[in-house]
């Protein structure tokens, strides 16, 4: 069951302000993940740790010199079919359990790194961003500003 869209609008804007594109359907998500190169997929959430930790961490991490070719988001409790599709088709087979908020980094359509809610909720945004940028350093190439 999805949350009322008016409730989600500011939380969607809180992540898209960093240039993260919404993928609200399974088809949009598949198209983003299927692209060559690297894609950060952010599973957004209504919880407090998404607002105060996960979303700001993404904003900080995307300022790093090495970053993915693109970044997209799905909203748990909003984009219900897209989130379930992400979990079932793209993450479950790689042993990545459902989690929101969470991050998954894909390279050439395959998940290569993930961070789960339990790794987010008790930490601060700069520390989370540091872990995200370590993954960027490992799997992404430098991008121009």
Short mmCIF file of C-alpha atoms in Angstrom, two decimals:
data_model
loop_
_atom_site.label_atom_id
_atom_site.label_comp_id
_atom_site.label_asym_id
_atom_site.label_seq_id
_atom_site.Cartn_x
_atom_site.Cartn_y
_atom_site.Cartn_z
CA UNK A 1 0.00 0.00 0.00
CA UNK A 2 1.37 3.37 -1.01
CA UNK A 3 1.51 6.50 1.10
CA UNK A 4 -0.57 9.46 -0.15
CA UNK A 5 1.40 11.25 -2.86
CA UNK A 6 1.08 14.72 -1.25
CA UNK A 7 3.01 13.35 1.73
CA UNK A 8 5.81 12.08 -0.51
CA UNK A 9 6.32 15.16 -2.70
CA UNK A 10 8.78 16.97 -0.37
CA UNK A 11 10.65 13.73 0.33
CA UNK A 12 10.99 13.07 -3.39
CA UNK A 13 12.29 16.61 -3.91
CA UNK A 14 14.75 16.11 -1.06
CA UNK A 15 16.65 13.54 -3.17
CA UNK A 16 16.03 14.84 -6.69
CA UNK A 17 17.59 18.20 -5.72
CA UNK A 18 20.94 16.40 -6.00
CA UNK A 19 20.33 15.42 -9.62
CA UNK A 20 19.00 11.96 -8.76
CA UNK A 21 16.33 10.94 -11.28
CA UNK A 22 13.10 9.28 -10.23
CA UNK A 23 12.30 5.86 -11.67
CA UNK A 24 8.71 5.31 -10.64
CA UNK A 25 7.92 2.20 -12.70
CA UNK A 26 9.66 -1.14 -13.22
CA UNK A 27 10.24 -0.18 -16.86
CA UNK A 28 11.95 3.11 -15.97
CA UNK A 29 14.09 1.32 -13.41
CA UNK A 30 15.10 -1.42 -15.86
CA UNK A 31 16.07 1.17 -18.47
CA UNK A 32 18.27 3.00 -15.95
CA UNK A 33 19.97 -0.13 -14.64
CA UNK A 34 20.47 -1.61 -18.12
CA UNK A 35 22.57 1.34 -19.22
CA UNK A 36 26.29 0.75 -19.60
CA UNK A 37 28.48 2.12 -16.87
CA UNK A 38 27.60 2.72 -13.25
CA UNK A 39 24.26 3.59 -11.68
CA UNK A 40 23.55 4.40 -8.04
CA UNK A 41 20.03 3.30 -7.07
CA UNK A 42 18.67 4.97 -3.94
CA UNK A 43 15.69 3.36 -2.25
CA UNK A 44 14.12 6.39 -0.60
CA UNK A 45 11.88 6.13 2.46
CA UNK A 46 9.62 8.18 4.73
CA UNK A 47 11.61 7.29 7.84
CA UNK A 48 13.66 9.78 9.81
CA UNK A 49 16.96 8.15 8.94
CA UNK A 50 16.22 8.72 5.25
CA UNK A 51 15.54 12.40 5.88
CA UNK A 52 18.42 13.18 8.20
CA UNK A 53 21.04 10.70 7.05
CA UNK A 54 20.49 8.85 3.75
CA UNK A 55 19.36 11.67 1.48
CA UNK A 56 21.97 14.18 2.74
CA UNK A 57 24.66 11.48 2.42
CA UNK A 58 23.77 11.01 -1.25
CA UNK A 59 24.04 14.75 -1.81
CA UNK A 60 27.50 14.79 -0.26
CA UNK A 61 28.67 11.66 -2.08
CA UNK A 62 27.59 12.93 -5.49
CA UNK A 63 30.03 15.84 -5.13
CA UNK A 64 32.93 13.35 -5.20
CA UNK A 65 35.23 13.32 -8.25
CA UNK A 66 34.58 9.61 -8.84
CA UNK A 67 30.86 9.10 -9.08
CA UNK A 68 28.43 6.96 -11.04
CA UNK A 69 27.39 7.75 -14.58
CA UNK A 70 23.87 8.22 -13.25
CA UNK A 71 21.86 8.12 -10.03
CA UNK A 72 18.22 7.12 -9.77
CA UNK A 73 15.72 6.62 -7.00
CA UNK A 74 12.67 4.56 -6.18
CA UNK A 75 10.45 5.36 -3.20
CA UNK A 76 9.49 2.59 -0.78
CA UNK A 77 5.86 3.15 0.09
CA UNK A 78 5.36 5.27 -3.02
CA UNK A 79 6.70 3.51 -6.09
CA UNK A 80 5.53 0.13 -4.81
CA UNK A 81 5.89 -1.85 -8.05
CA UNK A 82 9.27 -0.33 -8.91
CA UNK A 83 10.67 -1.06 -5.44
CA UNK A 84 9.41 -4.65 -5.49
CA UNK A 85 10.86 -5.09 -8.98
CA UNK A 86 14.24 -3.74 -7.83
CA UNK A 87 14.28 -6.15 -4.92
CA UNK A 88 13.02 -9.21 -6.80
CA UNK A 89 14.73 -8.86 -10.17
CA UNK A 90 17.92 -6.96 -9.47
CA UNK A 91 18.92 -7.53 -5.85
CA UNK A 92 17.55 -10.82 -4.50
CA UNK A 93 19.60 -12.95 -6.88
CA UNK A 94 22.75 -11.21 -5.67
CA UNK A 95 21.86 -11.96 -2.06
CA UNK A 96 20.93 -8.36 -1.24
CA UNK A 97 18.00 -8.33 1.23
CA UNK A 98 15.17 -5.78 1.10
CA UNK A 99 15.97 -2.58 2.97
CA UNK A 100 14.84 1.03 2.98
CA UNK A 101 16.42 3.40 2.92
CA UNK A 102 19.27 1.76 1.08
CA UNK A 103 21.75 2.24 -1.73
CA UNK A 104 22.87 -0.14 -4.45
CA UNK A 105 25.58 0.53 -6.99
CA UNK A 106 25.26 -1.23 -10.34
CA UNK A 107 27.93 -1.60 -12.99
CA UNK A 108 26.85 -2.73 -16.44
CA UNK A 109 23.51 -3.90 -15.06
CA UNK A 110 24.87 -5.95 -12.14
CA UNK A 111 24.86 -4.97 -8.45
CA UNK A 112 28.42 -4.52 -7.17
CA UNK A 113 27.87 -2.81 -3.80
CA UNK A 114 25.02 -2.11 -1.38
CA UNK A 115 24.37 -0.33 1.91
CA UNK A 116 21.40 -1.24 4.07
CA UNK A 117 19.26 0.59 6.61
CA UNK A 118 21.16 -0.88 9.57
CA UNK A 119 24.34 0.68 8.14
CA UNK A 120 22.59 4.06 7.86
CA UNK A 121 20.30 4.56 10.83
CA UNK A 122 22.89 4.90 13.62
CA UNK A 123 25.41 7.02 11.69
CA UNK A 124 25.74 10.59 10.46
CA UNK A 125 25.45 11.70 6.82
CA UNK A 126 29.18 12.54 6.35
CA UNK A 127 30.20 9.08 7.58
CA UNK A 128 27.66 7.39 5.31
CA UNK A 129 28.82 9.55 2.39
CA UNK A 130 32.41 8.47 3.06
CA UNK A 131 31.39 4.82 2.64
CA UNK A 132 29.46 5.62 -0.54
CA UNK A 133 32.46 7.46 -1.99
CA UNK A 134 34.70 4.49 -1.19
CA UNK A 135 32.39 2.41 -3.38
CA UNK A 136 32.53 5.12 -6.05
CA UNK A 137 36.34 5.02 -5.91
CA UNK A 138 36.28 1.27 -6.36
CA UNK A 139 33.69 1.00 -9.13
CA UNK A 140 33.30 4.40 -10.85
CA UNK A 141 35.45 6.62 -13.04
CA UNK A 142 36.07 10.34 -12.50
CA UNK A 143 33.32 12.60 -13.82
CA UNK A 144 33.64 16.26 -14.75
CA UNK A 145 31.89 18.64 -12.38
#
